[in-house]
Amino acid sequence: MILTVFTPTYNRLSTLHRLYKSLCEQNCKDFEWLVVDDGSTDGTEGFISEHIPSAPFSIRYIKQPNGGKHTAYNKALLYAKGDYLFTVDSDDWLPLDSISKIQSIINENRLSFSVNVVGIIALKAYEDNRTIGKEFPTDNLVTSLQDLEKGGNRGERSVVLKISEAKSYPFPVINGEKFVTESVVYDQIALKFNFFVCNEILTICEYQPEGLSSNPKRLMYLNPGGYVWYFVQRAESETRIKNLFKYLIQANAFEFIYKGTDRLPSMHRHKILYILTKPFGWLAAMYYRTFIK
């Protein structure tokens, strides 16, 4: 089996129906749907169990105590049976040819995928077909995440990862925190691998008013350890001075906010600058504590 469609979910029964319908309508059914339920209490388990016998594709369901989307992803890496993992959030859905497009891209570019390409980066769109973020300047391109960002190609994307490689890059799990940004994993992968980039819409999105992206600054404040991890990683690999100072200040800010005991990553390349920017980090931490808390 080439593909595992992985859906992390937490109390999203109202939107899971739509995703399931879009999976049933795919013009290629050669995939499994792996649902990792992060402690839902809204009847999600019953809904999935009801459809397992009759679905035109394999469904597997795993329930875990509520720990955050990143812990569900780590579990998916352990249990997925496909060669590639396509993460589709429970409030998103797929165009009817999404699975067949992914399989065609993989099959038609096997040489690239066998060398240093870890997966696919493609587009997401709103329900009215407007793409989220701008299209890539070149279609069917093998490139790095760093080069995409330098070209201004940031934001929400459809991502398909080779599971055998992704298993080496699980999310860090920090006691008491339920969110770690996906960039922590993608940045680590990008240090070693490239991606196949294409201007195909593989996912349709509808952002929920109470979703993770609805209040990003509060999300950061509530999960400071994860953001220390993110900003330290970013600073270690950054070459542009302006961005470097921004990352150093933010890393310091969330280190001040963090009160846990888990071991967080240390700064290696920019230790002196990290120390020098601590006063600015303290001021940023005061801002978060005063206005975001």
Coordinates of C-alpha atoms in Angstrom, one line a residue:
M1 CA 0.0 0.0 0.0
I2 CA 1.4 3.4 -1.0
L3 CA -0.6 5.8 1.1
T4 CA -1.9 6.2 4.7
V5 CA -4.3 9.1 5.1
F6 CA -3.8 10.1 8.7
T7 CA -6.4 12.2 10.6
P8 CA -5.8 13.4 14.1
T9 CA -9.1 14.4 15.7
Y10 CA -10.4 15.9 18.9
N11 CA -14.2 16.5 19.3
R12 CA -14.7 17.1 15.5
L13 CA -17.6 14.7 14.8
S14 CA -19.4 17.5 13.1
T15 CA -16.8 17.9 10.4
L16 CA -15.5 14.2 10.2
H17 CA -18.7 13.3 8.3
R18 CA -17.6 15.6 5.5
L19 CA -14.0 14.3 5.4
Y20 CA -15.3 10.7 5.3
K21 CA -17.7 11.5 2.5
S22 CA -14.8 13.0 0.5
L23 CA -12.7 9.9 1.1
C24 CA -15.5 7.7 -0.2
E25 CA -15.8 9.8 -3.3
Q26 CA -12.1 9.4 -4.2
N27 CA -11.5 8.0 -7.7
C28 CA -8.7 5.8 -6.3
K29 CA -9.5 3.8 -3.2
D30 CA -6.0 2.2 -2.7
F31 CA -5.3 3.8 0.7
E32 CA -6.0 3.3 4.4
W33 CA -7.6 5.9 6.6
L34 CA -5.8 6.0 10.0
V35 CA -7.8 8.0 12.6
V36 CA -6.0 8.8 15.9
D37 CA -8.6 10.1 18.3
D38 CA -7.0 12.4 20.9
G39 CA -9.6 11.7 23.6
S40 CA -12.8 12.9 22.0
T41 CA -16.0 12.8 24.0
D42 CA -18.5 13.7 21.2
G43 CA -19.3 10.3 19.7
T44 CA -16.3 10.1 17.3
E45 CA -15.6 6.5 18.3
G46 CA -19.1 5.4 17.5
F47 CA -19.1 7.2 14.1
I48 CA -15.8 5.6 13.0
S49 CA -16.8 2.1 14.3
E50 CA -20.1 2.3 12.4
H51 CA -18.3 2.9 9.1
I52 CA -15.4 0.5 9.4
P53 CA -17.3 -2.5 8.0
S54 CA -18.8 -0.7 5.0
A55 CA -16.2 1.7 3.9
P56 CA -14.7 1.2 0.4
F57 CA -11.2 1.5 1.9
S58 CA -9.4 0.3 5.0
I59 CA -10.2 2.2 8.2
R60 CA -8.2 1.9 11.4
Y61 CA -9.1 3.7 14.6
I62 CA -6.8 4.4 17.6
K63 CA -7.9 6.3 20.7
Q64 CA -5.5 7.9 23.1
P65 CA -5.8 10.2 26.2
N66 CA -5.8 13.8 25.2
G67 CA -2.2 14.9 24.5
G68 CA -2.3 17.2 21.5
K69 CA -2.1 16.8 17.7
H70 CA 1.6 16.3 17.8
T71 CA 1.3 13.1 20.0
A72 CA -1.3 11.7 17.6
Y73 CA 1.1 12.2 14.8
N74 CA 3.9 10.4 16.7
K75 CA 1.4 7.5 17.1
A76 CA 0.5 7.5 13.5
L77 CA 4.1 7.0 12.5
L78 CA 4.2 3.9 14.6
Y79 CA 0.9 2.4 13.3
A80 CA 0.7 3.5 9.6
K81 CA 0.9 0.7 7.1
G82 CA 1.5 2.8 4.0
D83 CA 4.8 3.9 2.5
Y84 CA 3.7 7.6 2.7
L85 CA 1.8 9.6 5.3
F86 CA -0.7 12.2 4.1
T87 CA -2.0 14.2 7.1
V88 CA -5.6 15.5 6.7
D89 CA -7.1 17.4 9.6
S90 CA -10.5 16.5 10.7
D91 CA -12.0 19.8 9.6
D92 CA -10.5 19.5 6.1
W93 CA -11.6 17.4 3.1
L94 CA -10.2 16.2 -0.2
P95 CA -10.9 16.9 -3.9
L96 CA -12.1 13.7 -5.5
D97 CA -8.8 13.1 -7.4
S98 CA -6.4 13.9 -4.5
I99 CA -5.4 10.3 -3.7
S100 CA -4.8 9.5 -7.4
K101 CA -2.7 12.6 -7.9
I102 CA -0.5 11.7 -5.0
Q103 CA 0.0 8.2 -6.2
S104 CA 0.7 9.4 -9.8
I105 CA 3.3 11.9 -8.5
I106 CA 5.1 9.2 -6.5
N107 CA 5.0 6.6 -9.3
E108 CA 6.1 9.0 -12.1
N109 CA 9.0 10.4 -10.0
R110 CA 10.4 7.2 -8.4
L111 CA 14.0 8.1 -9.2
S112 CA 13.8 11.4 -7.3
F113 CA 11.9 9.8 -4.4
S114 CA 14.5 7.1 -4.1
V115 CA 17.4 9.5 -3.6
N116 CA 17.0 12.5 -1.3
V117 CA 13.3 13.4 -1.7
V118 CA 11.3 12.8 1.5
G119 CA 7.8 13.7 0.2
I120 CA 5.5 16.1 -1.5
I121 CA 4.5 19.7 -0.8
A122 CA 1.4 20.8 -2.6
L123 CA -1.4 23.4 -2.3
K124 CA -4.3 23.8 0.0
A125 CA -7.4 25.8 -0.9
Y126 CA -10.5 27.3 0.6
E127 CA -13.9 25.9 -0.4
D128 CA -14.3 28.5 -3.2
N129 CA -11.0 27.1 -4.7
R130 CA -8.8 30.1 -3.8
T131 CA -5.4 28.8 -2.9
I132 CA -4.0 29.4 0.6
G133 CA -0.8 31.3 0.1
K134 CA 0.7 31.8 -3.4
E135 CA 1.4 29.1 -5.9
F136 CA 4.9 27.9 -6.3
P137 CA 7.0 29.7 -9.0
T138 CA 7.9 26.4 -10.7
D139 CA 5.8 23.3 -10.9
N140 CA 7.2 19.7 -10.5
L141 CA 10.3 21.0 -8.8
V142 CA 12.7 19.3 -6.4
T143 CA 13.8 21.8 -3.8
S144 CA 14.4 22.5 -0.1
L145 CA 12.1 24.0 2.4
Q146 CA 14.7 26.7 3.0
D147 CA 14.7 27.8 -0.6
L148 CA 10.9 27.8 -0.7
E149 CA 10.8 30.1 2.4
K150 CA 13.4 32.4 1.0
G151 CA 11.2 32.8 -2.1
G152 CA 8.3 33.8 0.1
N153 CA 6.4 30.5 -0.2
R154 CA 5.3 30.0 3.4
G155 CA 2.1 29.1 5.1
E156 CA -0.4 26.2 5.0
R157 CA 0.4 23.4 2.5
S158 CA -0.6 19.8 1.8
V159 CA 2.3 17.6 2.9
V160 CA 3.0 14.0 2.2
L161 CA 5.9 12.3 3.9
K162 CA 7.8 9.1 3.3
I163 CA 7.2 7.2 6.6
S164 CA 10.5 5.3 6.7
E165 CA 12.3 8.7 6.9
A166 CA 9.7 10.6 9.0
K167 CA 10.0 8.0 11.8
S168 CA 13.4 9.4 12.6
Y169 CA 11.8 12.9 13.3
P170 CA 9.0 12.5 15.8
F171 CA 7.6 15.6 17.7
P172 CA 9.1 16.3 21.1
V173 CA 6.6 15.8 23.8
I174 CA 6.7 18.3 26.6
N175 CA 4.8 17.6 29.9
G176 CA 1.8 19.9 30.4
E177 CA 1.8 21.2 26.8
K178 CA -0.6 20.1 24.1
F179 CA 0.8 21.8 21.0
V180 CA 4.1 21.8 19.1
T181 CA 4.2 23.6 15.8
E182 CA 4.7 21.3 12.7
S183 CA 7.7 23.4 11.7
V184 CA 9.8 21.7 14.5
V185 CA 9.6 18.5 12.6
Y186 CA 9.7 19.9 9.1
D187 CA 12.8 22.0 9.9
Q188 CA 14.6 19.0 11.1
I189 CA 13.7 17.0 8.0
A190 CA 14.6 19.8 5.7
L191 CA 18.3 19.8 7.0
K192 CA 18.7 16.4 5.2
F193 CA 16.0 16.0 2.6
N194 CA 14.4 17.9 -0.3
F195 CA 10.7 17.9 -1.3
F196 CA 8.9 17.4 -4.6
V197 CA 6.8 20.6 -5.0
C198 CA 3.7 20.8 -7.2
N199 CA 0.9 23.3 -7.8
E200 CA -1.9 20.7 -7.3
I201 CA -4.6 21.3 -4.7
L202 CA -4.7 18.2 -2.5
T203 CA -6.7 19.6 0.5
I204 CA -9.7 21.8 1.0
C205 CA -9.7 23.7 4.3
E206 CA -12.2 25.3 6.5
Y207 CA -10.8 27.0 9.6
Q208 CA -12.8 26.6 12.7
P209 CA -13.4 29.7 15.0
E210 CA -12.2 27.6 18.0
G211 CA -9.4 25.9 16.1
L212 CA -5.7 25.9 16.9
S213 CA -5.0 28.7 14.5
S214 CA -7.8 31.0 15.8
N215 CA -5.6 32.7 18.5
P216 CA -1.9 32.0 17.6
K217 CA -0.3 34.2 20.2
R218 CA -2.3 32.6 23.1
L219 CA -1.4 29.2 21.6
M220 CA 2.3 30.2 21.8
Y221 CA 1.9 31.5 25.4
L222 CA 0.3 28.3 26.6
N223 CA 2.9 26.1 25.0
P224 CA 6.2 27.9 25.7
G225 CA 8.4 24.8 25.8
G226 CA 7.4 23.9 22.3
Y227 CA 8.2 27.4 21.1
V228 CA 11.6 27.4 22.7
W229 CA 12.3 24.3 20.7
Y230 CA 11.0 26.0 17.5
F231 CA 12.9 29.3 17.9
V232 CA 16.2 27.7 19.0
Q233 CA 16.1 25.4 16.0
R234 CA 15.3 28.3 13.7
A235 CA 18.1 30.4 15.2
E236 CA 20.7 27.6 14.8
S237 CA 20.1 27.4 11.0
E238 CA 19.4 31.0 10.2
T239 CA 21.9 33.1 8.2
R240 CA 19.9 36.3 7.8
I241 CA 20.8 38.8 10.6
K242 CA 17.3 40.3 11.0
N243 CA 15.6 36.9 11.3
L244 CA 18.4 35.6 13.6
F245 CA 17.8 38.3 16.2
K246 CA 14.0 37.8 16.0
Y247 CA 14.4 34.1 16.7
L248 CA 16.9 34.7 19.5
I249 CA 14.6 37.2 21.2
Q250 CA 11.6 34.9 20.9
A251 CA 13.6 31.9 22.2
N252 CA 14.6 33.9 25.2
A253 CA 11.0 35.1 25.8
F254 CA 9.5 31.6 25.8
E255 CA 12.4 30.3 28.0
F256 CA 11.4 33.0 30.5
I257 CA 7.7 31.9 30.3
Y258 CA 8.4 28.2 30.5
K259 CA 8.1 26.8 34.0
G260 CA 8.4 23.1 33.3
T261 CA 11.2 20.7 34.0
D262 CA 11.6 19.0 30.6
R263 CA 15.0 19.4 29.0
L264 CA 14.7 21.9 26.1
P265 CA 17.3 22.3 23.3
S266 CA 20.3 24.5 24.0
M267 CA 21.8 27.2 21.7
H268 CA 25.1 26.2 20.2
R269 CA 26.0 28.4 17.3
H270 CA 25.0 31.7 18.8
K271 CA 25.5 31.4 22.5
I272 CA 26.9 34.9 23.0
L273 CA 24.2 36.6 20.9
Y274 CA 21.6 34.5 22.8
I275 CA 22.9 35.9 26.1
L276 CA 23.0 39.5 24.8
T277 CA 19.4 39.3 23.6
K278 CA 18.1 38.1 27.0
P279 CA 16.9 41.6 28.1
F280 CA 14.8 41.9 24.9
G281 CA 13.5 38.4 25.5
W282 CA 12.5 39.4 29.0
L283 CA 10.6 42.4 27.6
A284 CA 8.8 40.1 25.1
A285 CA 7.9 37.7 27.9
M286 CA 6.4 40.6 29.9
Y287 CA 4.3 41.5 26.8
Y288 CA 2.9 38.0 26.5
R289 CA 2.2 37.8 30.3
T290 CA 0.5 41.1 30.3
F291 CA -1.5 41.2 27.1
I292 CA -1.8 37.6 25.9
K293 CA -2.4 35.7 29.2

